[in-house]
Amino acid sequence: MEEVLPIQQIRLGLFRQQLLQLSNSITLGDYYQAISDASAAIDQVFQSQLLVLLDIRAHAHAKRGQYDAACADAQDMIYYAPELGAGYVRKGTVYSMYGQQAKAINAFNQGLGTVKSDKERLTMGLNNATMISKKRIDFLQQLPAELANHIIMLLPKDAKAACLTVSTVWAKRVMECQGAWHDLSVDDTPEDTELIHAAPSIVPYINHLTINASREAIRSTYMQCIKDAPSVRLQTLKMTASGTRNLRTDIITVSLALWQARHTLTRLEIDLGGNSNPVTMAETLVLCDSVTELTYSTTFTMSVVTGNFAKLKKQHPLASLELTTKSTTGRDIISMLQKCQQIRRLVMNGCMDTVLEPITAYTPNLEIFGYNTGVPIPPLEDTRGVPGLREIYTSNGGEPVYAPSLLPLLYRNRKTLERVCANMSPLSEPERQQMNTTFADFTLPNISELTFWCYSGIQPFILQSIRSTMTLTSLAVVNSYDLDPVIRAIAKLPPLTLLQISHITTTTNRSLLIQLCSRYARASKTRPALNTIIFRHCDEVTDDVIAALAEIKTLQNVTFGGLDHITTGGIIHFIQLSGQQLTDIRLDGMDSVTDSIVIALGDCENLSSIKLGNLVNVTDYGLRGLVLKRSHTLSTVVLKNCPLISAECISYCTKRLKQMILE
């Protein structure tokens, strides 16, 4: 049986008589009658045209699966004509179409109790919804609880919210399905409005809660429910800049909620944005005295949001802190670090180099440190190794950190450092001499991954530190003003698995780079050697260099970007020599990359991923040719800013590849 009531036909003749009467009134000069006739015509146009158009559009939205749009149109019909039954009919019909018979029955009853017209259609809709409600099989009620809960857990948030409105049985099942509320993100959607009513029931089962709703009432409701719950499982609470709007006005409820969750809450992420009168760092840690992971962000300076750490009567168990401010100085963090000496992971963005001195002095357990990185930093590992700093990350290409401020921290932890990304400022000659004297025995015996920018004075200092290491597997060299010493140093080390050389504008002795590749090629015949090579904006790299590179039998991952001295023929020759072992290749920003190269990649039998970026000479012909020739292993092609690739070609490739990604 069709669940939607018939759509009314648009009848343009309904108001023709009023128009004729209006014309006669104007001719006779009877303006009082003209106003009355015009008003009657307007009512006829409104009721017979606008409402019917809304009715048709609501029906079409419902048929296309656009539930929210259909409900909105039905509600508009009620708003514009509350004295007519058409809006209630359409509203009830939409609910019935989507299986929400309880809501449908309520809408039809509301219409019958409110309006005097359309009684027949309202009654027909009510009877239909009632009949369907009685006849339908409640599969959720009949399924075993374990299977029903599994189905509920798989539903998206909007579907779970809809289930809450179907019936009392469904609402009870959904609210009591503990796994359904393990992770919940609260936004400003209609579904979130529905969920507010169920918040007291679902809050005890939430493990990870994100509040992203700008409406303060939503935040207050969830905080109140956490406060009032007899017990909670909340482990993670994330409040975005939208979710913390005017947080100070709700601070008592939030404080009590955090206190109620103190035994389970271990991770807190709070973004205060530009909140006036923000909750301070000290207040946050006082309220969350068991939190071990804290992410705190604000657009204010740290001096404004530090707060009074004297209120912390004992050492806080905080182990991981990510702090983002407009500006943070060393003085701003001393009191915090003195009360949080269990910190093992510290990531600071927006800080001055003066923070390095107190960090060196007051973080005896620090293992991972990020300084103005702007990129994600690895999390803490579960198990602790030898005490000491293991990983340091500075800005990746941004403003370098003042070298004399960072080097003491590096030196103090030289024996435990394993991963270092050091973008340090150039050293003047007096500074270089002082560093060489102060840190004469600076070596990194356990380093495994090293990225450094080769500014004046820094390059020889870092190369000296790795001269005898046996553990280095990954090396990235950026902005070297003289690549020859770098190549010679690499040649004396055990074979690397990853080598990145980028932003080299000087050309000195290319034969050294070719010799290094040849050395790795010989090593690759008997033992693991270079697996990944990244060349970006490097004038040292020519066709001869990549030809020597292709002889390395262990090479699988290749990135060539902005290389102006390699040719189309050179790249094709490289692919022919190394193509059977490559699994991932990335080509970016090179005019020499043409369709012929892209098609040649189709012959690589083990290639699984290709990324093509900023290539102005690659067309549909090349990409189609690649897809037609591709091996069964190729699963992913990523495109970024290739202007000659058409939307039609992208659609063609999307249908034939597992993943076609546009960036």
XYZ file of C-alpha atoms in Angstrom:
663
model
C 0.000 0.000 0.000
C 1.318 3.468 -0.922
C 2.170 5.258 2.301
C 1.975 8.799 0.928
C -1.297 10.606 0.442
C -2.152 11.905 -3.065
C -0.578 15.237 -4.003
C -3.072 18.039 -4.628
C -3.201 19.303 -8.202
C -2.285 22.928 -8.916
C -5.493 24.606 -10.142
C -4.851 28.009 -11.641
C -8.586 28.708 -12.068
C -9.303 28.890 -8.350
C -8.794 32.621 -8.210
C -9.925 33.739 -11.707
C -13.337 34.803 -10.395
C -11.694 36.969 -7.739
C -9.551 38.606 -10.411
C -12.664 39.460 -12.480
C -14.415 40.918 -9.433
C -11.276 42.927 -8.633
C -11.224 44.411 -12.148
C -14.904 45.423 -11.877
C -14.335 47.061 -8.478
C -11.455 49.165 -9.862
C -13.571 50.187 -12.897
C -16.453 51.269 -10.639
C -14.113 53.071 -8.216
C -15.195 50.850 -5.320
C -11.748 50.708 -3.670
C -12.995 49.237 -0.415
C -14.351 46.264 -2.395
C -11.126 46.202 -4.445
C -9.061 45.711 -1.244
C -11.384 42.904 -0.129
C -11.242 41.201 -3.559
C -7.450 41.536 -3.768
C -7.035 39.997 -0.284
C -9.272 37.110 -1.255
C -7.248 36.541 -4.453
C -3.982 36.619 -2.486
C -5.356 33.983 -0.081
C -6.414 31.818 -2.999
C -2.987 32.108 -4.661
C -1.256 31.333 -1.375
C -3.366 28.344 -0.436
C -3.654 26.834 -3.893
C -0.161 27.526 -5.180
C 2.560 28.081 -2.543
C 1.302 25.416 -0.156
C 0.848 22.925 -2.968
C 4.361 23.614 -4.271
C 5.783 23.073 -0.791
C 3.698 19.895 -0.554
C 5.071 18.602 -3.863
C 8.641 19.452 -2.942
C 8.321 17.780 0.459
C 6.991 14.638 -1.224
C 9.878 14.687 -3.742
C 12.466 15.179 -0.984
C 10.996 12.250 0.926
C 11.062 9.997 -2.137
C 14.732 10.877 -2.740
C 15.694 9.987 0.809
C 16.118 13.622 1.911
C 14.293 13.218 5.203
C 15.376 16.470 6.857
C 14.480 18.579 3.796
C 11.045 16.924 3.555
C 10.338 17.584 7.233
C 11.476 21.195 6.853
C 9.056 21.802 3.959
C 6.194 20.199 5.913
C 6.967 22.406 8.897
C 7.001 25.480 6.618
C 3.521 24.530 5.411
C 2.299 24.510 9.013
C 4.043 27.810 9.731
C 2.537 29.598 6.721
C -0.953 28.136 7.104
C -1.512 26.919 10.685
C -5.271 26.967 10.131
C -5.052 24.398 7.299
C -4.471 20.667 7.616
C -2.197 20.271 4.568
C 1.033 20.773 6.523
C 0.061 18.257 9.207
C -0.908 15.752 6.511
C 2.427 16.063 4.782
C 4.377 15.969 8.046
C 2.620 12.810 9.196
C 3.019 11.219 5.781
C 6.782 11.832 5.734
C 7.148 10.312 9.191
C 5.114 7.297 8.101
C 7.224 6.825 4.968
C 10.328 6.579 7.140
C 8.819 4.051 9.522
C 8.309 6.530 12.332
C 4.686 5.633 12.935
C 4.611 7.001 16.485
C 5.666 10.413 15.199
C 3.226 10.136 12.289
C 0.303 9.333 14.611
C 1.238 12.305 16.795
C 1.370 14.654 13.748
C -2.044 13.536 12.461
C -3.602 13.830 15.937
C -2.080 17.282 16.337
C -3.652 18.327 13.044
C -7.051 16.911 13.993
C -6.950 18.811 17.265
C -5.793 22.082 15.712
C -7.494 22.680 12.353
C -10.998 22.320 10.968
C -10.102 21.573 7.334
C -8.717 18.380 5.783
C -10.328 16.238 8.488
C -10.834 13.413 6.004
C -7.187 13.301 4.895
C -5.915 13.654 8.446
C -8.152 10.810 9.618
C -7.110 8.661 6.656
C -3.423 9.287 7.455
C -3.963 8.545 11.140
C -5.734 5.265 10.382
C -3.042 4.265 7.898
C -0.192 4.988 10.335
C -2.043 3.171 13.135
C -2.620 0.134 10.938
C 1.018 0.005 9.858
C 2.140 0.410 13.449
C 0.026 -2.576 14.523
C 0.976 -4.781 11.573
C 4.721 -4.230 11.432
C 7.137 -6.748 12.863
C 9.492 -5.279 15.420
C 12.607 -7.178 14.379
C 14.741 -5.347 16.922
C 12.549 -6.622 19.742
C 12.593 -10.186 18.411
C 16.345 -10.403 17.729
C 18.688 -11.809 20.381
C 20.081 -8.961 22.469
C 23.660 -9.615 21.331
C 22.748 -9.422 17.639
C 20.494 -6.389 18.127
C 23.267 -4.565 19.979
C 25.729 -5.366 17.210
C 23.365 -3.830 14.623
C 22.831 -0.740 16.769
C 26.582 -0.255 17.217
C 27.045 -0.182 13.437
C 24.494 2.608 12.944
C 25.657 6.203 12.372
C 24.706 8.826 14.921
C 21.736 10.183 12.956
C 20.257 6.691 12.599
C 20.645 6.008 16.320
C 18.917 9.303 17.055
C 16.062 8.323 14.735
C 15.741 4.934 16.463
C 15.136 6.701 19.755
C 11.879 8.115 18.340
C 10.435 4.901 16.830
C 9.001 3.350 19.960
C 9.573 2.948 23.662
C 11.094 -0.482 23.089
C 13.523 0.796 20.462
C 14.486 3.785 22.587
C 15.202 1.505 25.552
C 17.262 -0.897 23.412
C 19.308 1.890 21.820
C 19.944 3.729 25.067
C 20.980 0.536 26.846
C 23.321 -0.600 24.060
C 26.565 0.318 25.760
C 28.763 -0.053 22.682
C 26.593 2.364 20.703
C 27.831 5.281 22.777
C 31.483 4.371 23.129
C 32.427 7.363 20.937
C 30.092 10.337 20.612
C 30.600 13.670 18.872
C 27.992 16.293 19.742
C 27.393 18.948 17.095
C 24.598 21.358 16.152
C 22.628 18.976 13.915
C 18.952 18.032 14.353
C 20.127 14.559 15.407
C 22.054 16.107 18.286
C 18.918 17.943 19.361
C 17.102 14.590 19.458
C 19.917 13.057 21.485
C 19.683 15.706 24.211
C 16.556 14.000 25.544
C 18.420 10.705 25.804
C 21.590 12.221 27.307
C 20.856 11.095 30.905
C 20.581 7.503 29.693
C 23.558 7.392 27.325
C 26.124 9.499 29.234
C 27.078 6.645 31.621
C 28.174 4.561 28.603
C 30.285 7.201 26.810
C 34.026 6.556 26.745
C 35.093 9.308 24.361
C 33.045 12.510 24.110
C 33.596 15.414 21.715
C 31.579 18.591 22.241
C 31.570 20.668 19.074
C 28.172 22.291 19.514
C 28.100 26.077 19.580
C 24.830 26.075 21.508
C 25.706 26.414 25.163
C 22.544 24.550 26.197
C 23.848 21.364 24.568
C 27.166 21.575 26.403
C 25.413 22.353 29.668
C 23.072 19.376 29.264
C 25.904 16.894 28.806
C 27.978 18.389 31.611
C 24.939 18.270 33.905
C 24.305 14.634 32.987
C 27.937 13.708 33.691
C 27.699 15.522 37.032
C 24.469 13.744 37.995
C 25.348 10.263 36.733
C 25.876 7.686 39.501
C 28.921 6.468 37.577
C 30.643 7.316 34.297
C 33.157 5.652 31.991
C 34.390 8.827 30.366
C 38.043 8.458 29.379
C 38.447 11.234 26.793
C 36.771 14.636 26.646
C 37.387 16.950 23.702
C 35.918 20.446 23.610
C 36.475 22.440 20.426
C 36.521 26.214 20.092
C 32.787 26.075 19.324
C 32.131 23.844 22.318
C 33.945 26.119 24.787
C 32.171 29.312 23.854
C 31.483 31.326 27.031
C 32.770 28.397 29.072
C 33.379 30.587 32.107
C 29.620 31.102 32.559
C 29.188 27.347 32.888
C 32.304 26.710 34.952
C 30.559 25.357 38.067
C 28.694 22.649 36.148
C 31.792 21.805 34.113
C 33.909 21.653 37.272
C 31.500 19.271 38.977
C 31.294 17.129 35.833
C 35.081 16.850 35.638
C 35.187 15.978 39.325
C 32.609 13.227 38.797
C 34.730 11.802 35.959
C 38.040 12.169 37.797
C 38.552 8.424 38.295
C 38.195 7.544 34.608
C 39.077 10.709 32.652
C 42.675 10.439 31.426
C 42.677 12.592 28.269
C 41.381 16.151 27.899
C 41.496 18.291 24.756
C 40.296 21.848 25.217
C 40.431 24.594 22.590
C 39.455 27.918 24.136
C 39.872 29.890 20.913
C 39.430 33.571 21.650
C 37.308 33.093 24.768
C 37.371 36.201 26.906
C 38.190 35.350 30.514
C 39.426 31.857 29.551
C 39.799 28.917 31.923
C 43.488 28.906 32.875
C 45.977 26.069 32.643
C 46.231 25.903 36.422
C 42.441 25.711 36.823
C 42.267 22.975 34.211
C 44.849 20.820 35.977
C 43.309 21.418 39.402
C 39.926 20.255 38.090
C 41.466 17.273 36.270
C 43.905 15.955 38.824
C 44.036 12.484 37.217
C 44.388 13.505 33.578
C 47.592 12.177 32.028
C 47.131 13.673 28.534
C 46.184 17.322 28.012
C 45.851 19.354 24.821
C 45.297 23.043 25.611
C 44.847 25.689 22.899
C 44.109 29.404 23.043
C 44.645 32.518 20.953
C 45.891 34.380 24.039
C 49.475 34.546 25.254
C 50.565 32.031 27.865
C 51.050 34.810 30.405
C 47.273 35.421 30.305
C 46.219 31.783 30.725
C 48.900 30.342 33.021
C 46.964 30.834 36.246
C 48.014 30.142 39.819
C 49.864 26.828 40.030
C 50.239 27.241 43.780
C 46.735 25.741 43.944
C 48.238 22.390 42.930
C 49.240 20.969 46.292
C 51.137 18.004 44.860
C 52.874 16.865 41.690
C 50.366 16.413 38.863
C 50.474 13.036 37.033
C 50.353 14.741 33.614
C 52.499 12.730 31.180
C 51.675 14.322 27.805
C 51.029 18.028 27.185
C 50.307 19.802 23.897
C 50.213 23.554 24.367
C 49.286 26.057 21.645
C 49.245 29.777 22.453
C 49.800 33.091 20.735
C 53.146 33.374 22.519
C 54.880 31.510 25.355
C 58.110 32.496 27.093
C 60.299 30.590 29.501
C 59.036 32.610 32.449
C 55.442 31.628 31.608
C 56.006 27.892 32.057
C 58.355 27.613 35.044
C 55.619 27.264 37.678
C 53.746 24.776 35.487
C 56.806 22.579 34.871
C 57.702 22.627 38.557
C 54.291 21.113 39.344
C 54.262 18.723 36.357
C 57.609 16.971 36.463
C 56.091 13.672 35.289
C 55.732 15.076 31.758
C 57.176 12.636 29.236
C 55.837 14.231 26.059
C 55.739 17.991 25.533
C 54.607 19.715 22.327
C 54.607 23.518 22.268
C 53.435 25.763 19.440
C 53.756 29.536 19.534
C 56.712 29.481 21.930
C 59.899 31.538 22.159
C 63.344 29.946 22.402
C 63.516 31.087 26.049
C 61.329 28.076 26.942
C 64.259 25.743 26.241
C 66.159 26.653 29.408
C 63.354 25.781 31.888
C 62.503 22.689 29.835
C 66.103 21.549 30.214
C 65.966 22.275 33.957
C 62.498 21.044 34.991
C 61.597 18.046 32.820
C 63.618 15.117 34.184
C 61.276 12.540 32.612
C 60.893 14.134 29.168
C 61.065 11.636 26.275
C 59.446 13.474 23.335
C 59.660 17.218 22.675
C 58.103 19.242 19.862
C 59.006 22.908 19.357
C 56.770 24.971 17.015
C 56.423 21.971 14.728
C 52.999 22.618 13.232
C 52.759 18.916 12.343
C 51.593 15.877 14.360
C 54.138 14.446 16.792
C 54.225 10.710 17.652
C 52.403 9.647 20.817
C 54.050 8.152 23.860
C 54.902 4.493 23.843
C 53.405 2.334 26.567
C 56.721 1.120 27.907
C 59.592 3.289 29.098
C 63.154 2.648 28.047
C 66.287 4.247 29.391
C 65.423 7.589 31.062
C 66.137 10.572 28.832
C 64.906 12.493 25.831
C 64.439 10.196 22.823
C 62.811 12.456 20.216
C 63.118 16.162 19.363
C 61.137 17.873 16.597
C 61.528 21.518 15.566
C 59.731 23.423 12.809
C 59.715 21.606 9.491
C 60.956 24.382 7.215
C 59.586 27.314 9.190
C 61.424 29.702 11.475
C 64.580 27.980 12.772
C 65.191 27.746 16.492
C 68.113 29.696 17.907
C 70.945 27.127 17.868
C 72.718 28.160 21.113
C 69.384 27.660 22.931
C 68.625 24.175 21.533
C 72.121 22.673 21.546
C 72.336 22.388 25.373
C 69.158 20.269 25.332
C 70.555 18.099 22.540
C 73.870 17.732 24.334
C 72.323 16.839 27.666
C 70.370 13.995 26.000
C 72.929 12.985 23.373
C 73.181 9.383 24.595
C 69.421 8.706 24.495
C 68.303 10.641 21.391
C 66.890 8.390 18.669
C 64.924 10.766 16.428
C 65.927 14.365 15.784
C 64.427 16.961 13.449
C 66.638 20.009 13.982
C 66.001 23.232 12.111
C 68.556 25.438 13.883
C 69.680 28.950 13.012
C 73.141 29.560 11.487
C 76.061 29.897 13.847
C 78.346 32.890 13.688
C 82.063 32.134 13.824
C 82.371 33.033 17.540
C 79.278 30.923 18.309
C 80.676 27.998 16.308
C 83.957 28.116 18.178
C 82.139 28.287 21.504
C 79.889 25.349 20.596
C 82.876 23.276 19.483
C 84.581 23.999 22.792
C 81.553 23.526 25.039
C 80.239 20.446 23.253
C 83.483 18.963 21.966
C 82.359 15.397 22.699
C 78.886 15.794 21.165
C 77.964 12.523 19.455
C 74.660 10.749 18.847
C 75.475 7.073 19.377
C 71.855 5.832 19.330
C 70.362 8.061 16.642
C 68.141 6.233 14.122
C 66.331 9.085 12.311
C 67.915 12.486 11.679
C 66.647 15.508 9.756
C 68.708 18.693 9.794
C 68.975 21.997 7.959
C 72.575 22.643 6.915
C 72.953 26.310 7.765
C 76.371 27.856 8.259
C 78.161 26.288 11.207
C 75.439 23.679 11.761
C 76.390 21.211 9.005
C 79.914 20.321 10.258
C 78.686 20.192 13.847
C 75.926 17.672 13.030
C 78.097 15.610 10.674
C 80.676 15.345 13.450
C 77.986 14.030 15.807
C 77.126 11.039 13.556
C 80.613 10.158 12.376
C 80.753 6.942 14.423
C 77.086 6.004 14.764
C 76.052 2.479 13.824
C 72.304 2.946 14.339
C 71.319 5.640 11.808
C 68.803 4.322 9.250
C 67.042 7.493 8.059
C 68.753 10.760 7.077
C 67.216 13.929 5.605
C 69.523 16.772 4.559
C 68.018 20.180 3.741
C 69.598 23.372 2.374
C 73.175 22.124 2.306
C 75.548 24.825 1.080
C 78.173 22.156 0.303
C 76.867 18.643 -0.342
C 80.268 16.964 -0.785
C 81.048 16.621 2.971
C 77.548 15.222 3.496
C 78.005 12.563 0.797
C 81.420 11.608 2.177
C 79.963 11.281 5.690
C 77.104 9.096 4.427
C 79.539 6.861 2.564
C 81.311 6.045 5.837
C 78.097 5.049 7.624
C 76.370 1.659 7.505
C 73.785 1.609 4.647
C 70.756 3.792 5.259
C 67.217 2.640 4.491
C 65.923 6.175 3.781
C 67.794 9.121 2.303
C 66.305 12.537 1.572
C 68.265 15.353 -0.058
C 66.341 18.539 -0.745
C 66.722 22.212 -1.615
C 70.316 22.015 -2.843
C 71.119 24.842 -5.254
C 74.878 24.430 -5.512
C 76.549 21.953 -7.850
C 79.994 20.782 -6.862
C 81.022 17.188 -7.515
C 78.136 15.090 -8.869
C 80.453 12.107 -9.188
C 80.386 11.713 -5.403
C 76.613 11.256 -5.458
C 76.924 8.748 -8.310
C 79.610 6.891 -6.369
C 77.348 6.761 -3.320
C 74.534 5.259 -5.409
C 76.959 2.713 -6.883
C 78.125 1.777 -3.384
C 74.533 1.174 -2.317
C 73.900 -0.814 -5.501
C 76.763 -3.171 -4.637
C 75.581 -3.480 -1.026
C 72.006 -4.232 -2.125
C 73.107 -7.486 -3.773
C 74.023 -9.095 -0.465
C 72.200 -7.254 2.334
C 69.389 -4.783 3.041
C 70.253 -1.340 1.744
C 68.476 1.810 0.583
C 64.695 1.335 0.451
C 63.461 4.927 0.072
C 64.979 7.888 -1.786
C 63.599 11.433 -1.821
C 65.148 14.061 -4.094
C 63.481 17.490 -4.021
C 64.746 20.692 -5.644
C 68.258 19.321 -5.870
C 70.503 20.644 -8.654
C 72.951 17.819 -8.005
C 70.520 15.248 -9.411
C 70.891 14.493 -13.137
C 70.077 11.603 -15.469
C 73.408 9.978 -14.567
C 72.561 10.103 -10.866
C 69.134 8.463 -11.199
C 70.580 5.870 -13.602
C 73.044 4.869 -10.863
C 70.192 4.985 -8.347
C 68.170 2.514 -10.435
C 70.834 -0.169 -9.900
C 69.989 -0.385 -6.183
C 68.033 -3.639 -5.970
C 66.396 -2.838 -2.629
C 64.900 0.489 -3.770
C 61.093 0.481 -3.545
C 59.901 4.012 -2.738
C 60.934 6.996 -4.855
C 60.063 10.691 -4.726
C 61.322 13.085 -7.402
C 60.186 16.683 -6.960
C 61.292 19.922 -8.603
C 64.324 18.329 -10.279
C 65.229 20.649 -13.161
C 68.233 18.703 -14.441
C 66.681 15.348 -15.282
C 65.027 14.689 -18.637
C 62.019 12.746 -19.828
C 64.330 10.115 -21.297
C 66.285 9.901 -18.051
C 63.142 9.197 -16.007
C 61.904 6.582 -18.505
C 65.323 4.874 -18.385
C 65.142 4.886 -14.571
C 61.675 3.274 -14.694
C 62.875 0.618 -17.138
C 65.818 -0.297 -14.893
C 64.044 -0.230 -11.507
C 60.389 -0.676 -12.399
C 60.086 -4.299 -11.322
C 60.987 -3.479 -7.708
C 59.223 -0.126 -7.208
C 56.103 -0.137 -5.033
C 55.544 3.609 -4.574
C 56.551 6.561 -6.761
C 55.820 10.278 -6.431
C 56.514 12.803 -9.169
C 55.967 16.485 -8.428
C 56.571 19.842 -10.084
C 58.662 18.783 -13.096
C 58.040 19.826 -16.695
C 60.003 16.769 -17.845
C 57.237 14.463 -16.605
C 55.035 13.774 -19.624
C 52.404 11.272 -20.741
C 55.081 8.832 -21.881
C 56.452 8.601 -18.329
C 53.028 8.073 -16.788
C 52.237 5.341 -19.320
C 55.611 3.696 -18.654
C 54.663 3.374 -14.987
C 51.955 0.954 -16.079
C 54.700 -1.600 -16.823
C 55.880 -1.670 -13.183
C 54.622 -5.035 -11.982
C 54.769 -4.349 -8.233
C 53.751 -0.696 -8.163
C 50.883 -0.138 -5.702
C 50.778 3.655 -5.311
C 51.448 6.619 -7.617
C 51.214 10.309 -6.734
C 51.305 12.928 -9.478
C 51.421 16.562 -8.391
C 51.815 19.926 -10.103
C 52.509 18.366 -13.517
C 51.613 20.663 -16.409
C 52.503 18.246 -19.219
C 50.464 15.229 -18.172
C 47.148 14.854 -19.998
C 44.169 12.503 -20.115
C 46.057 10.389 -22.643
C 48.816 9.580 -20.170
C 46.519 8.816 -17.238
C 44.202 6.630 -19.327
C 47.218 4.817 -20.730
C 48.492 4.134 -17.210
C 45.145 2.722 -16.106
C 44.875 0.498 -19.188
C 48.402 -0.909 -18.781
C 48.466 -1.079 -14.988
C 49.381 -4.245 -13.129
C 46.997 -5.894 -10.685
C 48.992 -4.441 -7.767
C 48.271 -0.783 -8.556
C 45.569 0.261 -6.121
C 46.010 4.003 -5.525
C 46.586 7.020 -7.757
C 46.756 10.455 -6.155
C 46.382 13.611 -8.273
C 47.175 17.135 -7.177
C 47.015 20.185 -9.433
C 47.427 18.534 -12.830
C 45.553 21.084 -14.948
C 45.347 19.042 -18.181
C 43.557 16.113 -16.526
C 39.824 16.425 -17.175
C 36.943 15.536 -14.896
C 35.824 12.920 -17.427
C 39.222 11.214 -17.239
C 39.164 11.272 -13.447
C 35.718 9.666 -13.501
C 36.992 7.023 -15.933
C 39.934 6.177 -13.663
C 37.847 6.225 -10.496
C 35.715 3.384 -11.856
C 38.778 1.249 -12.586
C 41.010 1.835 -9.568
C 40.511 0.924 -5.929
C 41.409 4.467 -4.918
C 41.508 7.633 -7.014
C 42.342 10.506 -4.674
C 42.211 14.217 -5.535
C 44.166 16.571 -3.284
